[in-house]
PDB file of C-alpha atoms and ligand atoms in Angstrom:
ATOM      1  CA  MET A  17       3.119  56.484  34.882  1.00 94.00           C
ATOM      2  CA  LYS A  18       4.172  53.681  37.232  1.00 97.00           C
ATOM      3  CA  LYS A  19       5.504  50.574  35.518  1.00 98.00           C
ATOM      4  CA  ILE A  20       5.249  46.944  36.594  1.00 98.00           C
ATOM      5  CA  VAL A  21       7.276  44.071  35.176  1.00 98.00           C
ATOM      6  CA  ILE A  22       6.067  40.533  35.893  1.00 98.00           C
ATOM      7  CA  PHE A  23       8.295  37.448  35.998  1.00 98.00           C
ATOM      8  CA  ALA A  24       6.437  34.133  35.638  1.00 98.00           C
ATOM      9  CA  SER A  25       7.344  30.572  34.665  1.00 97.00           C
ATOM     10  CA  GLY A  26       4.006  28.875  34.155  1.00 95.00           C
ATOM     11  CA  GLY A  27       0.326  29.302  33.482  1.00 95.00           C
ATOM     12  CA  GLY A  28       0.290  32.841  34.749  1.00 97.00           C
ATOM     13  CA  SER A  29      -3.126  33.067  36.348  1.00 98.00           C
ATOM     14  CA  ASN A  30      -1.739  35.614  38.821  1.00 98.00           C
ATOM     15  CA  ALA A  31      -0.086  37.539  36.007  1.00 98.00           C
ATOM     16  CA  GLU A  32      -3.431  37.597  34.254  1.00 98.00           C
ATOM     17  CA  ALA A  33      -5.232  38.854  37.364  1.00 98.00           C
ATOM     18  CA  ILE A  34      -2.660  41.661  37.587  1.00 98.00           C
ATOM     19  CA  MET A  35      -2.831  42.572  33.875  1.00 98.00           C
ATOM     20  CA  LYS A  36      -6.619  42.581  34.046  1.00 98.00           C
ATOM     21  CA  HIS A  37      -6.649  44.748  37.163  1.00 98.00           C
ATOM     22  CA  PHE A  38      -4.425  47.423  35.626  1.00 98.00           C
ATOM     23  CA  SER A  39      -5.618  47.287  32.029  1.00 96.00           C
ATOM     24  CA  GLY A  40      -6.841  50.646  30.789  1.00 94.00           C
ATOM     25  CA  ARG A  41      -5.348  52.509  33.771  1.00 94.00           C
ATOM     26  CA  GLU A  42      -3.726  55.853  33.127  1.00 92.00           C
ATOM     27  CA  ASN A  43      -1.259  55.866  35.991  1.00 95.00           C
ATOM     28  CA  ILE A  44      -0.150  52.228  36.352  1.00 97.00           C
ATOM     29  CA  ARG A  45       0.767  49.848  33.582  1.00 97.00           C
ATOM     30  CA  VAL A  46       2.180  46.329  33.197  1.00 98.00           C
ATOM     31  CA  SER A  47       5.111  47.070  30.879  1.00 98.00           C
ATOM     32  CA  GLY A  48       6.488  43.585  30.376  1.00 98.00           C
ATOM     33  CA  VAL A  49       6.157  39.905  31.118  1.00 98.00           C
ATOM     34  CA  PHE A  50       9.485  38.116  31.452  1.00 98.00           C
ATOM     35  CA  THR A  51       9.704  34.323  31.422  1.00 98.00           C
ATOM     36  CA  ASN A  52      12.307  31.585  31.420  1.00 98.00           C
ATOM     37  CA  ASN A  53       9.843  29.201  29.777  1.00 98.00           C
ATOM     38  CA  PRO A  54       9.130  29.520  26.048  1.00 98.00           C
ATOM     39  CA  ASN A  55       6.043  27.319  26.504  1.00 98.00           C
ATOM     40  CA  ALA A  56       4.624  29.204  29.475  1.00 97.00           C
ATOM     41  CA  GLY A  57       0.904  29.889  29.279  1.00 97.00           C
ATOM     42  CA  VAL A  58       1.627  33.361  30.593  1.00 98.00           C
ATOM     43  CA  LEU A  59       2.919  34.336  27.132  1.00 98.00           C
ATOM     44  CA  GLN A  60      -0.513  34.011  25.524  1.00 98.00           C
ATOM     45  CA  LYS A  61      -2.090  35.819  28.428  1.00 98.00           C
ATOM     46  CA  ALA A  62       0.326  38.734  27.984  1.00 98.00           C
ATOM     47  CA  GLU A  63      -0.476  38.831  24.288  1.00 98.00           C
ATOM     48  CA  LYS A  64      -4.171  39.038  25.107  1.00 98.00           C
ATOM     49  CA  TYR A  65      -3.522  42.180  27.149  1.00 98.00           C
ATOM     50  CA  GLY A  66      -1.037  43.645  24.661  1.00 97.00           C
ATOM     51  CA  VAL A  67       1.846  43.374  27.119  1.00 98.00           C
ATOM     52  CA  PRO A  68       5.312  42.886  25.571  1.00 98.00           C
ATOM     53  CA  THR A  69       7.077  39.636  26.487  1.00 98.00           C
ATOM     54  CA  ILE A  70      10.677  38.563  26.877  1.00 98.00           C
ATOM     55  CA  VAL A  71      11.875  34.947  27.023  1.00 98.00           C
ATOM     56  CA  PHE A  72      15.334  34.395  28.486  1.00 98.00           C
ATOM     57  CA  ASN A  73      17.621  31.543  29.447  1.00 98.00           C
ATOM     58  CA  ARG A  74      19.631  31.074  32.626  1.00 98.00           C
ATOM     59  CA  GLU A  75      22.743  32.664  31.190  1.00 98.00           C
ATOM     60  CA  GLU A  76      20.828  35.755  30.150  1.00 98.00           C
ATOM     61  CA  LEU A  77      19.210  36.025  33.580  1.00 98.00           C
ATOM     62  CA  ASN A  78      22.426  35.595  35.507  1.00 97.00           C
ATOM     63  CA  GLY A  79      24.445  37.767  33.137  1.00 97.00           C
ATOM     64  CA  ASP A  80      23.689  41.293  31.953  1.00 96.00           C
ATOM     65  CA  ILE A  81      20.975  40.746  29.363  1.00 98.00           C
ATOM     66  CA  VAL A  82      17.881  40.559  31.560  1.00 98.00           C
ATOM     67  CA  LEU A  83      19.137  43.398  33.767  1.00 98.00           C
ATOM     68  CA  HIS A  84      19.766  45.492  30.686  1.00 98.00           C
ATOM     69  CA  LYS A  85      16.238  44.825  29.409  1.00 98.00           C
ATOM     70  CA  LEU A  86      14.832  45.825  32.803  1.00 98.00           C
ATOM     71  CA  ASP A  87      16.904  48.996  32.789  1.00 97.00           C
ATOM     72  CA  THR A  88      15.414  50.035  29.469  1.00 98.00           C
ATOM     73  CA  ILE A  89      11.932  49.740  31.044  1.00 98.00           C
ATOM     74  CA  LYS A  90      12.913  51.132  34.474  1.00 97.00           C
ATOM     75  CA  PRO A  91      10.103  49.392  36.363  1.00 98.00           C
ATOM     76  CA  ASP A  92       8.787  50.845  39.624  1.00 98.00           C
ATOM     77  CA  LEU A  93       7.931  47.325  40.756  1.00 98.00           C
ATOM     78  CA  ILE A  94       9.106  43.871  39.697  1.00 98.00           C
ATOM     79  CA  VAL A  95       6.531  41.213  40.528  1.00 98.00           C
ATOM     80  CA  LEU A  96       7.439  37.542  40.726  1.00 98.00           C
ATOM     81  CA  ALA A  97       4.213  35.629  40.086  1.00 98.00           C
ATOM     82  CA  GLY A  98       5.035  31.943  39.944  1.00 95.00           C
ATOM     83  CA  PHE A  99       8.643  32.518  38.908  1.00 96.00           C
ATOM     84  CA  LEU A 100      10.513  29.304  39.643  1.00 92.00           C
ATOM     85  CA  TRP A 101      14.191  30.213  39.227  1.00 93.00           C
ATOM     86  CA  LYS A 102      16.219  31.873  41.917  1.00 91.00           C
ATOM     87  CA  PHE A 103      16.166  35.592  41.329  1.00 95.00           C
ATOM     88  CA  PRO A 104      19.745  36.810  40.804  1.00 96.00           C
ATOM     89  CA  GLU A 105      21.469  38.880  43.430  1.00 95.00           C
ATOM     90  CA  HIS A 106      22.786  41.505  41.032  1.00 96.00           C
ATOM     91  CA  ILE A 107      19.221  42.398  39.997  1.00 97.00           C
ATOM     92  CA  VAL A 108      18.077  42.438  43.645  1.00 96.00           C
ATOM     93  CA  GLN A 109      20.888  44.878  44.399  1.00 95.00           C
ATOM     94  CA  GLN A 110      19.962  47.068  41.457  1.00 95.00           C
ATOM     95  CA  TYR A 111      16.274  47.214  42.450  1.00 95.00           C
ATOM     96  CA  PRO A 112      16.272  47.295  46.262  1.00 90.00           C
ATOM     97  CA  ASP A 113      12.765  47.149  47.794  1.00 91.00           C
ATOM     98  CA  LYS A 114      11.244  47.012  44.345  1.00 96.00           C
ATOM     99  CA  ILE A 115      10.913  43.263  43.898  1.00 97.00           C
ATOM    100  CA  ILE A 116       8.063  41.292  45.432  1.00 97.00           C
ATOM    101  CA  ASN A 117       6.997  37.663  45.338  1.00 96.00           C
ATOM    102  CA  ILE A 118       3.835  35.756  46.191  1.00 97.00           C
ATOM    103  CA  HIS A 119       4.106  32.488  48.086  1.00 96.00           C
ATOM    104  CA  PRO A 120       1.136  30.116  48.429  1.00 97.00           C
ATOM    105  CA  ALA A 121       1.462  29.522  52.182  1.00 98.00           C
ATOM    106  CA  LEU A 122       1.812  31.379  55.454  1.00 98.00           C
ATOM    107  CA  LEU A 123       5.553  32.068  55.659  1.00 96.00           C
ATOM    108  CA  PRO A 124       7.813  31.463  57.508  1.00 95.00           C
ATOM    109  CA  ASN A 125       6.132  28.042  57.390  1.00 96.00           C
ATOM    110  CA  TYR A 126       6.260  26.017  54.193  1.00 96.00           C
ATOM    111  CA  GLY A 127       8.869  28.188  52.501  1.00 93.00           C
ATOM    112  CA  GLY A 128      12.394  27.741  51.196  1.00 87.00           C
ATOM    113  CA  LYS A 129      14.014  25.674  48.496  1.00 83.00           C
ATOM    114  CA  GLY A 130      11.789  22.995  46.977  1.00 88.00           C
ATOM    115  CA  MET A 131       8.650  24.530  48.468  1.00 93.00           C
ATOM    116  CA  TYR A 132       6.738  25.502  45.382  1.00 92.00           C
ATOM    117  CA  GLY A 133       3.512  24.522  43.657  1.00 92.00           C
ATOM    118  CA  LEU A 134       1.897  21.330  44.868  1.00 96.00           C
ATOM    119  CA  HIS A 135       4.880  20.522  47.137  1.00 97.00           C
ATOM    120  CA  VAL A 136       3.702  23.300  49.437  1.00 98.00           C
ATOM    121  CA  HIS A 137       0.091  22.184  49.531  1.00 98.00           C
ATOM    122  CA  THR A 138       1.035  18.507  49.964  1.00 98.00           C
ATOM    123  CA  ALA A 139       3.156  19.403  52.993  1.00 98.00           C
ATOM    124  CA  VAL A 140       0.315  21.486  54.440  1.00 98.00           C
ATOM    125  CA  HIS A 141      -2.106  18.601  53.814  1.00 98.00           C
ATOM    126  CA  ASN A 142       0.214  15.959  55.322  1.00 98.00           C
ATOM    127  CA  ASN A 143       0.622  18.068  58.467  1.00 98.00           C
ATOM    128  CA  LYS A 144      -3.170  18.295  58.800  1.00 98.00           C
ATOM    129  CA  GLU A 145      -3.050  22.075  59.033  1.00 98.00           C
ATOM    130  CA  THR A 146      -6.439  23.657  59.639  1.00 98.00           C
ATOM    131  CA  GLU A 147      -5.519  26.802  57.723  1.00 98.00           C
ATOM    132  CA  SER A 148      -3.170  27.993  55.010  1.00 98.00           C
ATOM    133  CA  GLY A 149      -2.919  31.199  53.060  1.00 98.00           C
ATOM    134  CA  ILE A 150      -0.762  33.536  51.026  1.00 98.00           C
ATOM    135  CA  THR A 151       2.271  35.655  51.728  1.00 97.00           C
ATOM    136  CA  ILE A 152       3.380  38.612  49.636  1.00 98.00           C
ATOM    137  CA  HIS A 153       6.921  39.618  50.529  1.00 97.00           C
ATOM    138  CA  PHE A 154       9.938  41.562  49.353  1.00 96.00           C
ATOM    139  CA  VAL A 155      12.610  39.530  47.610  1.00 96.00           C
ATOM    140  CA  ASN A 156      16.104  39.411  49.016  1.00 87.00           C
ATOM    141  CA  GLU A 157      19.019  37.101  48.325  1.00 81.00           C
ATOM    142  CA  HIS A 158      17.409  34.177  50.161  1.00 79.00           C
ATOM    143  CA  TYR A 159      14.395  32.118  49.143  1.00 68.00           C
ATOM    144  CA  ASP A 160      11.183  33.355  50.770  1.00 75.00           C
ATOM    145  CA  GLU A 161      12.941  35.362  53.471  1.00 81.00           C
ATOM    146  CA  GLY A 162      12.369  39.025  52.574  1.00 92.00           C
ATOM    147  CA  ASN A 163      10.146  41.259  54.708  1.00 95.00           C
ATOM    148  CA  ILE A 164       6.487  40.334  54.657  1.00 97.00           C
ATOM    149  CA  ILE A 165       4.148  42.910  53.125  1.00 97.00           C
ATOM    150  CA  PHE A 166       0.821  41.100  53.391  1.00 98.00           C
ATOM    151  CA  GLN A 167      -0.694  37.788  54.488  1.00 98.00           C
ATOM    152  CA  ALA A 168      -4.204  36.379  54.270  1.00 98.00           C
ATOM    153  CA  SER A 169      -5.367  33.038  55.575  1.00 98.00           C
ATOM    154  CA  VAL A 170      -8.115  30.622  54.729  1.00 98.00           C
ATOM    155  CA  ALA A 171      -9.689  27.695  56.606  1.00 98.00           C
ATOM    156  CA  LEU A 172      -9.055  24.262  55.124  1.00 98.00           C
ATOM    157  CA  ASP A 173     -11.930  22.333  56.711  1.00 97.00           C
ATOM    158  CA  ASP A 174     -13.539  21.648  53.325  1.00 96.00           C
ATOM    159  CA  CYS A 175     -10.251  20.623  51.626  1.00 97.00           C
ATOM    160  CA  ALA A 176      -9.791  16.852  51.231  1.00 97.00           C
ATOM    161  CA  THR A 177      -6.700  16.916  48.981  1.00 98.00           C
ATOM    162  CA  PRO A 178      -3.636  19.087  48.283  1.00 98.00           C
ATOM    163  CA  GLN A 179      -5.357  20.067  45.020  1.00 98.00           C
ATOM    164  CA  ASP A 180      -8.338  21.407  46.980  1.00 98.00           C
ATOM    165  CA  ILE A 181      -5.968  23.474  49.098  1.00 98.00           C
ATOM    166  CA  ALA A 182      -4.181  24.735  45.973  1.00 98.00           C
ATOM    167  CA  ALA A 183      -7.451  25.886  44.417  1.00 98.00           C
ATOM    168  CA  LYS A 184      -8.549  27.702  47.551  1.00 98.00           C
ATOM    169  CA  VAL A 185      -5.193  29.423  48.033  1.00 98.00           C
ATOM    170  CA  LEU A 186      -5.045  30.443  44.361  1.00 98.00           C
ATOM    171  CA  GLN A 187      -8.384  32.219  44.744  1.00 98.00           C
ATOM    172  CA  LEU A 188      -6.893  34.232  47.586  1.00 98.00           C
ATOM    173  CA  GLU A 189      -3.891  35.115  45.435  1.00 98.00           C
ATOM    174  CA  HIS A 190      -6.081  36.465  42.652  1.00 98.00           C
ATOM    175  CA  LYS A 191      -8.180  38.399  45.115  1.00 98.00           C
ATOM    176  CA  TYR A 192      -5.361  40.153  46.953  1.00 98.00           C
ATOM    177  CA  PHE A 193      -2.224  40.309  44.802  1.00 98.00           C
ATOM    178  CA  PRO A 194      -3.341  43.075  42.383  1.00 98.00           C
ATOM    179  CA  ALA A 195      -4.676  45.210  45.251  1.00 98.00           C
ATOM    180  CA  VAL A 196      -1.474  44.849  47.282  1.00 98.00           C
ATOM    181  CA  ILE A 197       0.561  45.845  44.220  1.00 98.00           C
ATOM    182  CA  GLU A 198      -1.626  48.894  43.720  1.00 97.00           C
ATOM    183  CA  ASP A 199      -1.215  49.913  47.375  1.00 97.00           C
ATOM    184  CA  LEU A 200       2.557  49.621  47.149  1.00 97.00           C
ATOM    185  CA  LEU A 201       2.702  51.741  44.015  1.00 97.00           C
ATOM    186  CA  LYS A 202       0.323  54.353  45.446  1.00 92.00           C
ATOM    187  CA  LYS A 203       2.510  54.775  48.512  1.00 86.00           C
ATOM    188  CA  GLU A 204       5.214  55.970  46.154  1.00 63.00           C
ATOM    189  CA  PHE A 205       3.104  58.554  44.344  1.00 50.00           C
TER     190      PHE A 205
HETATM  191  C1  GRF B  19       1.059  30.525  42.620  1.00 84.90           C
HETATM  192  O1  GRF B  19       0.494  29.628  43.503  1.00 84.90           O
HETATM  193  C2  GRF B  19       2.117  31.349  43.317  1.00 84.90           C
HETATM  194  O2  GRF B  19       1.861  31.552  44.664  1.00 84.90           O
HETATM  195  C3  GRF B  19       3.343  30.514  43.180  1.00 84.90           C
HETATM  196  O3  GRF B  19       3.223  29.917  41.909  1.00 84.90           O
HETATM  197  C4  GRF B  19       1.854  29.819  41.535  1.00 84.90           C
HETATM  198  C5  GRF B  19       1.711  30.452  40.196  1.00 84.90           C
HETATM  199  O4  GRF B  19       0.467  30.239  39.623  1.00 84.90           O
HETATM  200  N1  GRF B  19       4.525  31.288  43.454  1.00 84.90           N
HETATM  201  P1  GRF B  19       0.085  30.995  38.296  1.00 84.90           P
HETATM  202  O5  GRF B  19       1.152  30.729  37.249  1.00 84.90           O
HETATM  203  O6  GRF B  19      -0.003  32.469  38.622  1.00 84.90           O
HETATM  204  O7  GRF B  19      -1.238  30.436  37.889  1.00 84.90           O
END
């Protein structure tokens, strides 16, 4: 049984797409949803799929508590799906090549500190880009700089606002993220 742990800070539509994709599977399971936000919508979504949840604060993330909780699960893959805090180095070192993130743009453009949520899509809109997309990448010690695993792009000709871009990119995320996770885990079988 391969185990996935998801870290999310918000609504968790990607987390939901992943939980839905793997629900009822015999060989891959989402074993936990970890969040820094006690009000995150992702908590209800996890409950709906019967996935255990853990809420932590910054001290617990940067100290030993979150790492210890991960070690009791021993995940094969840690998936950051809209996780807004910097992921701590000591966990990255403990789980090398086992942590991935999704970014709602075509890295290396529109990445780095402060580039999250609508900030990304507003920058893309202001620069009159004709396309945007998603990037799924490994997580290292620097924001949005780990090796790229997968990218997909989408034309923006019918997008009048940053919100339109956000909606279109989010659809791509839901379409590809679960499948890319499955591919990564299958490579390890
Ligand atoms: C997604 O756009 C993801 O790329 C970014 O944060 C957003 C999370 O959305 N990292 P949701 O919580 O999965 O709905």
